[in-house]
CSV table of C-alpha atoms in Angstrom, one decimal:
chain,number,residue,atom,x,y,z
C,1,MET,CA,-13.8,-80.5,-37.8
C,2,GLU,CA,-13.5,-76.9,-38.9
C,3,THR,CA,-11.9,-74.4,-36.5
C,4,ILE,CA,-11.7,-70.5,-35.6
C,5,ARG,CA,-9.7,-68.9,-33.3
C,6,ILE,CA,-10.7,-66.9,-31.0
C,7,GLU,CA,-9.2,-63.9,-28.9
C,8,GLY,CA,-7.6,-64.7,-25.4
C,9,ILE,CA,-8.6,-68.5,-26.0
C,10,ALA,CA,-6.0,-70.4,-26.8
C,11,ALA,CA,-7.1,-74.1,-28.3
C,12,PRO,CA,-8.5,-73.3,-31.7
C,13,VAL,CA,-12.4,-73.8,-31.2
C,14,SER,CA,-14.6,-75.7,-32.8
C,15,ARG,CA,-16.8,-73.8,-35.5
C,16,ILE,CA,-19.7,-76.1,-34.6
C,17,GLY,CA,-20.2,-76.0,-30.8
C,18,LEU,CA,-23.5,-77.2,-29.1
C,19,GLY,CA,-25.5,-75.6,-27.5
C,20,THR,CA,-27.0,-76.4,-24.3
C,21,TRP,CA,-30.8,-74.7,-23.7
C,22,ALA,CA,-32.6,-77.3,-24.0
C,23,ILE,CA,-30.1,-79.6,-21.6
C,24,GLY,CA,-31.7,-77.3,-18.5
C,25,GLY,CA,-34.9,-78.9,-19.2
C,26,SER,CA,-36.9,-75.7,-18.6
C,27,MET,CA,-39.1,-74.4,-20.9
C,28,TRP,CA,-38.4,-77.0,-23.4
C,29,GLY,CA,-40.2,-79.8,-21.7
C,30,GLY,CA,-37.9,-81.2,-19.5
C,31,SER,CA,-34.2,-82.8,-19.0
C,32,ASP,CA,-33.0,-86.3,-19.5
C,33,ASP,CA,-29.7,-85.7,-17.0
C,34,ALA,CA,-27.7,-88.7,-18.3
C,35,SER,CA,-29.1,-88.6,-21.8
C,36,SER,CA,-27.5,-85.1,-21.7
C,37,VAL,CA,-24.6,-86.0,-20.4
C,38,ALA,CA,-24.4,-88.9,-22.9
C,39,THR,CA,-24.8,-85.8,-24.9
C,40,ILE,CA,-22.0,-83.6,-25.1
C,41,ARG,CA,-19.6,-86.4,-24.6
C,42,GLN,CA,-20.4,-87.2,-28.1
C,43,ALA,CA,-20.2,-83.8,-29.1
C,44,MET,CA,-16.5,-83.8,-28.4
C,45,ASP,CA,-15.9,-87.4,-30.0
C,46,SER,CA,-17.5,-85.8,-32.5
C,47,GLY,CA,-15.2,-83.2,-32.8
C,48,ILE,CA,-17.0,-80.2,-31.1
C,49,ASN,CA,-14.9,-78.7,-27.9
C,50,LEU,CA,-17.3,-75.6,-28.1
C,51,ILE,CA,-19.9,-76.3,-25.7
C,52,ASP,CA,-22.0,-72.9,-24.9
C,53,THR,CA,-24.5,-73.2,-21.4
C,54,ALA,CA,-25.6,-70.2,-19.1
C,55,PRO,CA,-27.2,-70.6,-15.8
C,56,ALA,CA,-30.5,-69.2,-17.4
C,57,TYR,CA,-30.6,-72.3,-18.9
C,58,GLY,CA,-32.9,-74.8,-15.8
C,59,PHE,CA,-31.9,-72.3,-13.6
C,60,GLY,CA,-28.1,-73.5,-13.0
C,61,HIS,CA,-29.3,-77.2,-14.4
C,62,SER,CA,-26.9,-76.7,-17.5
C,63,GLU,CA,-24.2,-75.6,-15.8
C,64,GLU,CA,-24.2,-77.9,-13.7
C,65,ILE,CA,-25.0,-81.4,-16.2
C,66,VAL,CA,-21.5,-79.3,-18.3
C,67,GLY,CA,-19.5,-79.3,-15.0
C,68,LYS,CA,-20.5,-83.7,-14.7
C,69,ALA,CA,-19.9,-83.7,-18.3
C,70,LEU,CA,-16.5,-82.4,-18.7
C,71,LEU,CA,-15.0,-84.8,-15.4
C,72,GLY,CA,-12.3,-85.5,-17.0
C,73,ILE,CA,-11.7,-84.1,-19.8
C,74,ARG,CA,-12.2,-79.9,-18.8
C,75,ASP,CA,-8.9,-79.2,-20.5
C,76,GLN,CA,-9.6,-80.8,-23.9
C,77,ALA,CA,-13.5,-78.0,-23.8
C,78,VAL,CA,-13.7,-74.9,-24.5
C,79,ILE,CA,-16.6,-73.2,-22.1
C,80,ALA,CA,-18.6,-70.9,-23.0
C,81,THR,CA,-21.2,-69.4,-20.2
C,82,LYS,CA,-22.9,-66.3,-20.1
C,83,VAL,CA,-24.3,-63.9,-17.3
C,84,ALA,CA,-26.2,-61.1,-16.0
C,85,LEU,CA,-30.0,-62.9,-15.5
C,86,GLU,CA,-31.5,-63.7,-12.7
C,87,TRP,CA,-34.9,-65.1,-12.0
C,88,PRO,CA,-37.0,-64.4,-8.6
C,89,GLY,CA,-39.6,-66.3,-8.0
C,90,GLY,CA,-39.0,-67.8,-11.0
C,91,LYS,CA,-39.4,-65.1,-13.4
C,92,VAL,CA,-35.8,-64.7,-16.2
C,93,ARG,CA,-34.9,-60.7,-16.1
C,94,ARG,CA,-32.2,-59.1,-16.6
C,95,ASN,CA,-29.2,-57.4,-14.3
C,96,ALA,CA,-26.3,-57.0,-15.9
C,97,THR,CA,-24.6,-54.7,-12.4
C,98,ALA,CA,-21.5,-55.4,-10.8
C,99,ALA,CA,-22.6,-57.1,-7.9
C,100,ARG,CA,-24.7,-59.4,-10.2
C,101,ILE,CA,-22.3,-60.8,-11.8
C,102,ARG,CA,-19.8,-61.0,-8.6
C,103,VAL,CA,-22.3,-63.6,-7.1
C,104,GLU,CA,-23.5,-65.6,-10.8
C,105,ILE,CA,-19.1,-65.9,-11.2
C,106,GLU,CA,-18.8,-68.1,-8.5
C,107,ASP,CA,-22.1,-70.1,-9.2
C,108,SER,CA,-20.6,-70.0,-12.3
C,109,LEU,CA,-17.7,-72.1,-11.8
C,110,ARG,CA,-19.1,-73.6,-8.9
C,111,ARG,CA,-21.4,-75.6,-10.7
C,112,LEU,CA,-19.6,-76.2,-13.8
C,113,ARG,CA,-16.9,-77.1,-11.8
C,114,THR,CA,-13.6,-75.4,-13.4
C,115,ASP,CA,-11.7,-72.8,-12.2
C,116,ARG,CA,-12.0,-70.4,-15.0
C,117,ILE,CA,-14.3,-69.9,-18.1
C,118,ASP,CA,-13.3,-69.5,-22.1
C,119,LEU,CA,-15.8,-66.9,-22.5
C,120,TYR,CA,-17.9,-65.4,-20.4
C,121,GLN,CA,-21.1,-63.7,-22.4
C,122,VAL,CA,-22.7,-60.6,-21.2
C,123,HIS,CA,-26.5,-62.7,-22.0
C,124,TRP,CA,-28.5,-59.2,-22.3
C,125,PRO,CA,-27.9,-55.8,-22.7
C,126,ASP,CA,-29.4,-54.2,-19.4
C,127,PRO,CA,-30.3,-50.8,-20.6
C,128,LEU,CA,-31.1,-49.8,-16.9
C,129,VAL,CA,-27.7,-50.4,-15.8
C,130,ARG,CA,-24.0,-48.7,-17.8
C,131,HIS,CA,-22.4,-50.6,-19.9
C,132,GLU,CA,-18.7,-49.2,-18.3
C,133,GLU,CA,-20.1,-51.0,-15.0
C,134,THR,CA,-20.5,-54.3,-16.4
C,135,ALA,CA,-17.6,-54.4,-19.1
C,136,LEU,CA,-14.8,-53.2,-16.6
C,137,GLU,CA,-16.5,-55.7,-14.9
C,138,LEU,CA,-15.6,-58.5,-16.9
C,139,GLU,CA,-12.4,-56.6,-17.3
C,140,LYS,CA,-11.2,-57.3,-13.9
C,141,LEU,CA,-12.8,-60.9,-14.0
C,142,ARG,CA,-10.4,-61.7,-17.2
C,143,ARG,CA,-7.1,-59.4,-15.5
C,144,GLN,CA,-7.9,-61.8,-12.2
C,145,GLY,CA,-7.9,-64.9,-14.8
C,146,LYS,CA,-11.0,-66.2,-13.3
C,147,ILE,CA,-12.4,-65.6,-17.6
C,148,LEU,CA,-10.0,-65.6,-20.4
C,149,ALA,CA,-12.1,-63.7,-23.0
C,150,ILE,CA,-14.9,-61.4,-23.0
C,151,GLY,CA,-18.2,-61.6,-25.0
C,152,VAL,CA,-22.0,-59.8,-25.9
C,153,SER,CA,-25.0,-61.7,-26.8
C,154,ASN,CA,-28.1,-60.2,-28.2
C,155,TYR,CA,-26.4,-56.7,-28.6
C,156,ALA,CA,-26.6,-54.2,-31.1
C,157,PRO,CA,-23.8,-52.3,-33.0
C,158,ALA,CA,-24.1,-49.5,-31.3
C,159,GLU,CA,-24.6,-51.6,-27.2
C,160,MET,CA,-21.2,-53.2,-28.2
C,161,GLU,CA,-19.1,-50.0,-29.6
C,162,LYS,CA,-19.7,-48.5,-25.6
C,163,PHE,CA,-18.6,-51.9,-24.4
C,164,ARG,CA,-15.8,-52.0,-26.4
C,165,ARG,CA,-14.6,-48.8,-24.9
C,166,PHE,CA,-14.2,-50.6,-21.5
C,167,ALA,CA,-13.1,-54.4,-22.3
C,168,PRO,CA,-12.2,-55.9,-25.1
C,169,LEU,CA,-15.3,-58.0,-26.9
C,170,ALA,CA,-14.4,-61.2,-28.9
C,171,THR,CA,-17.5,-62.6,-29.5
C,172,VAL,CA,-20.8,-61.5,-30.2
C,173,GLN,CA,-23.8,-64.1,-30.0
C,174,SER,CA,-27.2,-63.6,-32.1
C,175,PRO,CA,-30.0,-65.8,-33.4
C,176,TYR,CA,-29.1,-66.4,-37.0
C,177,ASN,CA,-30.7,-69.1,-38.8
C,178,LEU,CA,-32.0,-70.1,-42.2
C,179,PHE,CA,-34.9,-68.4,-41.1
C,180,GLU,CA,-34.0,-65.7,-38.9
C,181,ARG,CA,-31.5,-63.6,-40.6
C,182,GLY,CA,-32.0,-60.2,-38.9
C,183,ILE,CA,-28.4,-59.4,-38.1
C,184,GLU,CA,-26.9,-59.4,-41.9
C,185,GLN,CA,-28.5,-55.9,-41.6
C,186,ASN,CA,-25.7,-55.0,-38.6
C,187,VAL,CA,-24.7,-57.7,-35.9
C,188,LEU,CA,-23.2,-59.1,-38.8
C,189,PRO,CA,-21.3,-57.0,-40.7
C,190,HIS,CA,-20.3,-55.4,-37.7
C,191,ALA,CA,-18.6,-58.4,-37.1
C,192,ARG,CA,-16.8,-58.4,-40.2
C,193,THR,CA,-15.7,-55.1,-39.5
C,194,THR,CA,-14.1,-55.3,-35.9
C,195,GLY,CA,-13.0,-59.4,-36.2
C,196,ALA,CA,-15.7,-60.2,-33.1
C,197,THR,CA,-16.8,-63.8,-34.2
C,198,VAL,CA,-20.6,-64.2,-34.2
C,199,LEU,CA,-21.5,-67.4,-32.6
C,200,ALA,CA,-24.6,-68.3,-34.8
C,201,TYR,CA,-27.6,-69.4,-31.8
C,202,GLY,CA,-30.8,-71.0,-33.1
C,203,ALA,CA,-28.1,-72.6,-36.2
C,204,LEU,CA,-31.7,-75.0,-37.1
C,205,CYS,CA,-34.2,-72.3,-35.5
C,206,ARG,CA,-35.4,-74.6,-32.7
C,207,GLY,CA,-35.7,-78.1,-34.8
C,208,LEU,CA,-37.3,-76.7,-37.3
C,209,LEU,CA,-34.1,-76.6,-40.4
C,210,SER,CA,-33.7,-79.9,-38.9
C,211,GLY,CA,-35.7,-82.3,-41.2
C,212,ARG,CA,-37.7,-84.0,-38.3
C,213,MET,CA,-40.2,-81.9,-37.7
C,214,HIS,CA,-44.4,-82.8,-38.8
C,215,ALA,CA,-47.2,-80.8,-38.9
C,216,ASP,CA,-48.6,-83.1,-36.1
C,217,THR,CA,-45.0,-82.7,-34.0
C,218,ALA,CA,-47.1,-82.3,-30.2
C,219,PHE,CA,-44.9,-80.3,-27.5
C,220,GLY,CA,-45.3,-81.2,-23.9
C,221,GLY,CA,-45.1,-79.0,-20.7
C,222,ASP,CA,-43.3,-75.9,-21.0
C,223,ASP,CA,-41.7,-76.1,-24.4
C,224,LEU,CA,-41.4,-72.8,-25.4
C,225,ARG,CA,-42.2,-73.8,-29.5
C,226,LYS,CA,-45.4,-73.8,-28.2
C,227,PHE,CA,-45.5,-70.1,-27.3
C,228,ASP,CA,-43.0,-69.7,-30.7
C,229,PRO,CA,-45.0,-68.0,-33.7
C,230,LYS,CA,-43.0,-70.0,-36.0
C,231,PHE,CA,-45.0,-73.3,-34.7
C,232,GLN,CA,-48.6,-71.5,-34.7
C,233,GLN,CA,-50.2,-72.2,-37.4
C,234,PRO,CA,-50.5,-71.1,-40.9
C,235,ARG,CA,-47.3,-70.2,-40.6
C,236,LEU,CA,-45.9,-73.6,-38.9
C,237,ARG,CA,-46.8,-75.1,-43.0
C,238,HIS,CA,-45.1,-72.6,-45.0
C,239,TYR,CA,-42.0,-73.0,-42.9
C,240,LEU,CA,-42.5,-76.9,-43.2
C,241,ALA,CA,-43.2,-76.5,-47.0
C,242,ALA,CA,-39.5,-73.7,-47.2
C,243,VAL,CA,-38.1,-77.2,-45.6
C,244,GLN,CA,-39.2,-79.8,-47.9
C,245,ALA,CA,-37.8,-77.0,-51.1
C,246,LEU,CA,-34.8,-76.7,-49.0
C,247,ASP,CA,-34.5,-80.5,-48.2
C,248,ARG,CA,-35.2,-81.2,-52.1
C,249,PHE,CA,-32.4,-78.7,-53.1
C,250,ALA,CA,-29.2,-79.8,-50.6
C,251,ARG,CA,-30.1,-83.6,-52.3
C,252,GLU,CA,-30.0,-82.7,-55.6
C,253,ARG,CA,-27.2,-80.5,-55.9
C,254,HIS,CA,-25.1,-81.8,-53.4
C,255,GLY,CA,-25.8,-84.9,-52.4
C,256,LYS,CA,-27.1,-82.8,-48.5
C,257,THR,CA,-29.6,-82.9,-45.8
C,258,VAL,CA,-31.9,-79.6,-44.7
C,259,LEU,CA,-29.6,-80.0,-41.8
C,260,ALA,CA,-26.2,-79.9,-43.1
C,261,LEU,CA,-27.5,-77.1,-46.2
C,262,ALA,CA,-28.2,-75.1,-42.7
C,263,VAL,CA,-25.2,-75.7,-40.6
C,264,ARG,CA,-23.0,-75.3,-44.1
C,265,TRP,CA,-25.3,-71.8,-44.6
C,266,ILE,CA,-24.0,-69.9,-41.6
C,267,LEU,CA,-20.3,-71.1,-41.8
C,268,ASP,CA,-20.1,-69.5,-45.5
C,269,GLN,CA,-21.4,-65.9,-44.1
C,270,GLY,CA,-18.3,-64.8,-42.0
C,271,PRO,CA,-15.9,-64.6,-39.4
C,272,THR,CA,-19.1,-67.5,-37.3
C,273,ILE,CA,-20.0,-70.6,-35.7
C,274,ALA,CA,-23.1,-72.9,-35.9
C,275,LEU,CA,-24.3,-73.4,-32.1
C,276,TRP,CA,-26.5,-76.6,-32.7
C,277,GLY,CA,-28.4,-77.7,-29.4
C,278,ALA,CA,-28.9,-81.0,-28.9
C,279,ARG,CA,-30.3,-83.2,-26.1
C,280,ARG,CA,-29.9,-86.3,-27.2
C,281,PRO,CA,-26.7,-88.5,-28.9
C,282,GLU,CA,-28.6,-89.3,-32.0
C,283,GLN,CA,-29.3,-85.4,-32.2
C,284,LEU,CA,-25.9,-84.9,-33.2
C,285,GLN,CA,-26.2,-87.3,-35.8
C,286,GLY,CA,-24.8,-85.0,-39.3
C,287,ILE,CA,-22.5,-83.2,-38.3
C,288,ASP,CA,-19.8,-83.8,-40.4
C,289,ALA,CA,-22.1,-83.6,-43.7
C,290,ALA,CA,-21.8,-80.3,-42.6
C,291,LEU,CA,-18.4,-80.2,-43.0
C,292,GLY,CA,-15.9,-79.9,-45.7
C,293,TRP,CA,-17.7,-78.6,-48.0
C,294,LYS,CA,-18.6,-74.2,-49.9
C,295,LEU,CA,-22.4,-73.0,-50.8
C,296,ARG,CA,-22.1,-70.9,-54.6
C,297,ALA,CA,-23.0,-67.8,-54.7
C,298,THR,CA,-25.8,-69.2,-57.3
C,299,ASP,CA,-26.6,-71.8,-54.3
C,300,LEU,CA,-27.3,-68.9,-52.1
C,301,GLU,CA,-29.0,-67.0,-54.9
C,302,GLN,CA,-31.0,-70.8,-54.9
C,303,ILE,CA,-32.0,-70.6,-51.4
C,304,ASP,CA,-33.2,-66.9,-50.7
C,305,ALA,CA,-35.0,-67.9,-54.0
C,306,LEU,CA,-37.4,-70.5,-52.0
C,307,LEU,CA,-37.0,-69.1,-49.0
C,308,ALA,CA,-39.0,-66.3,-50.8
C,309,GLN,CA,-41.4,-68.2,-52.5
C,310,HIS,CA,-42.4,-70.1,-49.4
C,311,ILE,CA,-42.2,-68.1,-46.7
C,312,THR,CA,-45.0,-65.1,-47.1
C,313,ASP,CA,-45.4,-64.0,-43.4
C,314,PRO,CA,-42.0,-64.1,-42.2
C,315,VAL,CA,-41.2,-63.6,-38.2
C,316,GLY,CA,-38.4,-63.0,-35.9
C,317,PRO,CA,-37.0,-64.9,-32.9
C,318,GLU,CA,-37.8,-61.4,-30.6
C,319,PHE,CA,-40.3,-63.9,-28.6
C,320,MET,CA,-37.7,-65.1,-26.6
C,321,ALA,CA,-36.7,-61.6,-25.2
C,322,PRO,CA,-36.7,-61.8,-21.5
C,323,PRO,CA,-37.7,-58.3,-19.7
C,324,ALA,CA,-35.7,-55.7,-18.0
C,325,ARG,CA,-35.9,-55.9,-13.9
C,326,PRO,CA,-38.6,-52.7,-12.9
C,327,LEU,CA,-37.8,-49.0,-12.6
C,328,THR,CA,-36.7,-48.0,-8.7
C,329,LEU,CA,-38.4,-44.3,-7.9
C,330,GLU,CA,-34.4,-43.4,-8.5
C,331,GLN,CA,-34.1,-44.0,-12.0
C,332,GLN,CA,-37.8,-43.4,-12.5
């Protein structure tokens, strides 16, 4: 396993991390706890030590499963979770107040069955709360030893700079994959300059880049892909055509699958970690194929050409953003 150092965390961190949004069940058509625990254990056995979760994933359920799965091996894992969302009435919205953080840290520690969180990330910027308030509260937790490193998620560089005035910022988590590359314009260059590590979530673009999806793949229950513009026709047909072209390229040029290519591409972009989402052990097959090789400049050019050829109406991940809280009378 390739590793990277994150400021504040003593252990080398695996450059492939396990993403556990789907394990929470909510917005992914439900979850099987026994299978989820087996998946986390399989990830650890495969050399992955970074387990990324959040309270909002299944309204605490994902964290509970992670805590259960890491019983007896917690010190071998790097636990990354998040803060600053709430869900009154089951509706997720942003809340990065110090009061909310104080409640969430205790809830997360309890669910995860641990005395500290290795990487604590602000899930989304809250436009109603000053960065100073959020950052200072997290820095207080870091000094208390309840968290080891501070990160943010879905932040723009300007927001990170304001945050950094009041607390050290080790990581930024952003959507990033072959189909969603918006952070190349700002977040990724900023991370390279400041030394922050980028945690790329959606590395396989919600399964599109796994090579296992077809035009007739069905999604049940509350699966968010029923509402994802990429999974609606005619866009889905275009994206699947791109996947097929990338798979042919990967096999002919490197003897790899499109899945290995997609992860390797992220790892070759800089100070990056690819978050590999899975909720069944078999979905972790292929990890080794993404490691130990590099894409050449000519490969990157060919990949860009294939994407431009097949995806004529691209769309980003903006549909996933939760709303802010309503303004109070004082804020209006």
